Short mmCIF file of C-alpha atoms in Angstrom, two decimals:
data_model
loop_
_atom_site.label_atom_id
_atom_site.label_comp_id
_atom_site.label_asym_id
_atom_site.label_seq_id
_atom_site.Cartn_x
_atom_site.Cartn_y
_atom_site.Cartn_z
CA MET J 107 2.68 6.03 43.87
CA LYS J 108 -0.38 4.34 45.33
CA LYS J 109 -0.68 0.67 45.31
CA GLY J 110 -2.65 -0.55 42.27
CA TRP J 111 -2.41 -2.11 38.90
CA TYR J 112 -1.40 0.34 36.17
CA LEU J 113 -1.77 -0.70 32.55
CA LEU J 114 0.32 1.49 30.13
CA THR J 115 -0.96 1.48 26.54
CA TYR J 116 1.15 2.31 23.51
CA HIS J 117 0.69 2.12 19.77
CA ASP J 118 4.15 1.74 18.33
CA ILE J 119 7.77 1.70 19.64
CA SER J 120 9.87 2.98 16.78
CA TRP J 121 12.71 5.50 16.05
CA GLU J 122 10.60 7.04 13.30
CA GLU J 123 7.06 8.37 13.33
CA ASN J 124 6.44 7.53 9.72
CA ILE J 125 3.99 9.18 7.31
CA TYR J 126 1.24 6.59 8.06
CA MET J 127 1.55 7.07 11.83
CA LYS J 128 1.88 10.92 12.12
CA GLY J 129 -1.82 11.52 11.87
CA ILE J 130 -2.58 8.77 14.35
CA GLY J 131 0.07 9.46 17.02
CA GLY J 132 1.19 7.17 19.78
CA THR J 133 4.73 6.37 18.42
CA CYS J 134 7.29 6.27 21.25
CA PRO J 135 10.97 6.28 20.53
CA PRO J 136 12.85 3.23 21.95
CA ASP J 137 15.13 5.37 24.09
CA ILE J 138 12.20 7.15 25.73
CA PHE J 139 10.34 3.88 26.19
CA GLU J 140 13.37 2.44 27.94
CA ASP J 141 13.64 5.43 30.23
CA GLN J 142 9.97 5.04 31.04
CA VAL J 143 10.29 1.30 31.79
CA LYS J 144 13.37 1.96 33.95
CA GLU J 145 11.63 4.62 35.97
CA LEU J 146 8.57 2.41 36.47
CA SER J 147 10.72 -0.44 37.64
CA LYS J 148 12.14 1.92 40.51
CA ASN J 149 8.55 2.82 41.50
CA GLY J 150 6.86 -0.55 41.52
CA GLU J 151 6.90 -4.12 40.07
CA LEU J 152 6.79 -4.74 36.33
CA VAL J 153 4.43 -7.70 35.63
CA SER J 154 2.82 -9.40 32.72
CA PHE J 155 -0.73 -8.60 31.88
CA GLU J 156 -1.82 -11.99 33.12
CA GLU J 157 -0.07 -11.58 36.45
CA GLY J 158 -1.52 -8.12 37.00
CA LEU J 159 -5.03 -9.38 36.22
CA LYS J 160 -4.53 -12.36 38.47
CA ARG J 161 -3.41 -10.23 41.41
CA CYS J 162 -6.12 -7.68 40.81
CA ASN J 163 -8.70 -10.45 40.83
CA GLU J 164 -7.35 -11.95 43.97
CA ASN J 165 -7.24 -8.46 45.62
CA ASN J 166 -3.55 -9.18 46.18
CA ILE J 167 -1.84 -5.86 45.23
CA LYS J 168 0.61 -4.58 47.86
CA SER J 169 2.53 -2.13 45.75
CA PRO J 170 2.25 -0.46 42.36
CA LEU J 171 2.15 -3.02 39.55
CA PHE J 172 2.91 -1.93 35.95
CA SER J 173 1.91 -3.84 32.80
CA PHE J 174 2.34 -2.94 29.13
CA TRP J 175 -0.26 -3.19 26.35
CA PHE J 176 0.41 -2.50 22.66
CA ASP J 177 -2.57 -1.72 20.42
CA ASP J 178 -2.85 -2.70 16.74
CA GLY J 179 0.07 -5.07 16.43
CA PHE J 180 2.79 -2.80 15.06
CA THR J 181 6.17 -4.41 14.16
CA GLY J 182 8.15 -1.90 16.22
CA ASN J 183 6.78 -3.31 19.41
CA ARG J 184 8.52 -6.66 18.69
CA ILE J 185 11.68 -5.18 17.16
CA TYR J 186 12.31 -2.35 19.64
CA GLY J 187 9.85 -2.81 22.61
CA LYS J 188 10.49 -6.52 23.33
CA PRO J 189 14.25 -6.33 23.87
CA ILE J 190 13.74 -3.51 26.29
CA LEU J 191 11.16 -5.45 28.29
CA ASP J 192 13.37 -8.49 28.10
CA LYS J 193 16.01 -6.56 30.03
CA TYR J 194 13.53 -6.09 32.89
CA ASN J 195 12.27 -9.68 32.69
CA THR J 196 8.68 -8.74 31.84
CA THR J 197 6.38 -9.29 28.90
CA ALA J 198 3.42 -7.35 27.44
CA ALA J 199 0.17 -7.88 25.66
CA SER J 200 -0.20 -7.15 21.92
CA ALA J 201 -3.78 -6.51 20.65
CA VAL J 202 -3.72 -7.11 16.92
CA CYS J 203 -6.15 -6.31 14.12
CA SER J 204 -6.46 -9.45 12.13
CA ARG J 205 -7.01 -7.81 8.69
CA PHE J 206 -3.85 -5.73 9.11
CA VAL J 207 -1.72 -8.78 10.17
CA LEU J 208 -3.11 -10.81 7.22
CA LYS J 209 -2.42 -7.93 4.85
CA LYS J 210 -6.07 -7.74 3.79
CA GLU J 211 -6.72 -4.16 4.86
CA LEU J 212 -4.65 -1.17 5.91
CA PHE J 213 -5.93 0.97 8.83
CA TRP J 214 -8.06 3.76 7.24
CA CYS J 215 -6.56 6.32 9.63
CA ALA J 216 -3.08 5.36 8.31
CA LYS J 217 -4.37 5.92 4.82
CA LEU J 218 -5.79 9.35 5.89
CA SER J 219 -2.46 10.25 7.49
CA TYR J 220 -0.66 9.36 4.22
CA ILE J 221 -3.02 11.38 2.12
CA PHE J 222 -2.57 14.43 4.37
CA TYR J 223 1.24 14.36 4.65
CA LYS J 224 1.73 13.73 0.96
CA GLY J 225 -0.43 16.73 0.09
CA TYR J 226 -3.42 15.07 -1.46
CA MET J 227 -5.93 16.43 1.03
CA PRO J 228 -7.56 18.75 -1.60
CA ILE J 229 -8.49 15.65 -3.66
CA LEU J 230 -10.05 13.95 -0.65
CA LYS J 231 -11.95 17.07 0.39
CA ASN J 232 -13.35 17.37 -3.04
CA GLU J 233 -14.82 13.88 -2.67
CA LEU J 234 -16.13 14.64 0.83
CA TYR J 235 -18.00 17.87 0.01
CA PRO J 236 -21.13 16.03 -1.25
CA LEU J 237 -21.33 14.31 2.12
CA GLY J 238 -21.46 17.55 3.96
CA TYR J 239 -17.76 18.32 4.67
CA LYS J 240 -17.02 22.02 5.23
CA ASN J 241 -13.54 23.68 4.96
CA ASN J 242 -13.53 24.95 8.57
CA VAL J 243 -13.60 21.36 9.92
CA LEU J 244 -10.55 19.07 10.15
CA VAL J 245 -10.96 16.10 7.81
CA LYS J 246 -9.90 13.82 10.54
CA ASN J 247 -12.70 15.04 12.75
CA PHE J 248 -15.26 14.93 9.93
CA THR J 249 -14.38 11.37 9.03
CA LEU J 250 -14.53 10.25 12.62
CA ASN J 251 -17.73 12.01 13.49
CA ASN J 252 -19.47 10.91 10.23
CA PHE J 253 -17.80 7.56 9.72
CA SER J 254 -19.52 5.31 7.17
CA LEU J 255 -18.77 2.69 4.53
CA GLU J 256 -19.14 5.46 2.03
CA ILE J 257 -16.42 7.65 3.63
CA LEU J 258 -14.19 4.62 4.04
CA SER J 259 -14.70 3.87 0.28
CA ILE J 260 -13.74 7.46 -0.62
CA ILE J 261 -10.59 7.35 1.52
CA ASP J 262 -9.69 3.96 -0.08
CA ASN J 263 -10.26 5.30 -3.65
CA VAL J 264 -8.10 8.33 -3.05
CA TYR J 265 -5.36 6.29 -1.41
CA ASN J 266 -5.44 3.64 -4.19
CA GLU J 267 -5.19 6.30 -6.90
CA ILE J 268 -1.97 7.83 -5.45
CA LYS J 269 -0.18 4.55 -4.49
CA THR J 270 0.97 1.67 -6.67
CA GLU J 271 -0.03 -1.79 -5.61
CA LYS J 272 3.51 -2.54 -4.70
CA GLU J 273 3.70 0.60 -2.49
CA ARG J 274 0.39 -0.32 -0.86
CA LEU J 275 1.69 -3.78 -0.05
CA SER J 276 4.84 -2.36 1.54
CA ALA J 277 2.77 -0.26 3.92
CA PHE J 278 1.69 -3.47 5.65
CA ASP J 279 5.24 -3.79 6.96
CA LEU J 280 4.06 -1.43 9.72
CA PHE J 281 2.13 -4.34 11.21
CA ASP J 282 3.69 -7.52 12.56
CA ASP J 283 3.11 -10.79 10.61
CA ILE J 284 2.16 -14.29 11.77
CA GLU J 285 5.77 -15.28 12.40
CA GLY J 286 6.45 -12.17 14.45
CA LEU J 287 3.35 -12.79 16.58
CA ARG J 288 4.54 -16.40 17.06
CA GLU J 289 7.79 -15.13 18.25
CA LEU J 290 6.13 -12.85 20.84
CA LYS J 291 3.85 -15.69 21.99
CA LYS J 292 6.79 -17.98 22.44
CA ALA J 293 8.51 -15.30 24.48
CA GLY J 294 5.40 -15.19 26.82
CA TRP J 295 3.57 -12.24 25.48
CA LEU J 296 -0.25 -12.26 25.50
CA ILE J 297 -1.56 -12.06 21.92
CA THR J 298 -5.09 -10.88 21.82
CA ILE J 299 -7.47 -9.32 19.30
CA HIS J 300 -8.07 -5.62 19.04
CA SER J 301 -10.59 -5.86 16.29
CA ALA J 302 -10.75 -7.21 12.70
CA ALA J 303 -9.78 -3.82 11.34
#
């Protein structure tokens, strides 16, 4: 490989691509993640995000450098990803969404995935028709291309109709909590903000 700083981005490290994540993608099983980390360690140097940025800014890159970045703050990154990176004496960055961590809001794409894989898409489509949805378009594409507070409200309403409050709260277990983030920070991980939601 050419010398340079390579930043590898993941969503979640987990054995299971659960019903909330299937429609989003980006779940990597721990064994495959470990194989990737091992292979990268043979082809360059594993460094923290801060070290990679420092060397890049100093124009001091003499070989391939590899850093890891996890989007959205999923719990699996701490539970499964951290022990693997620990074996290789490196850390990562975790970009969290504050409303997810604080259990104030669940990612709307996760709700959409749940609605789809539980078979409630006809109900959602029925609500989207007045906004211009057509059957020959994927709902995921329609919602992304026409995203609005009204569409977000429709997704929320359908999701809330099919899940109890207790079930809705348990879905937040996908995302790490404050104590989990403190553990990562104490271990040297960079904790940064992805967005509010």
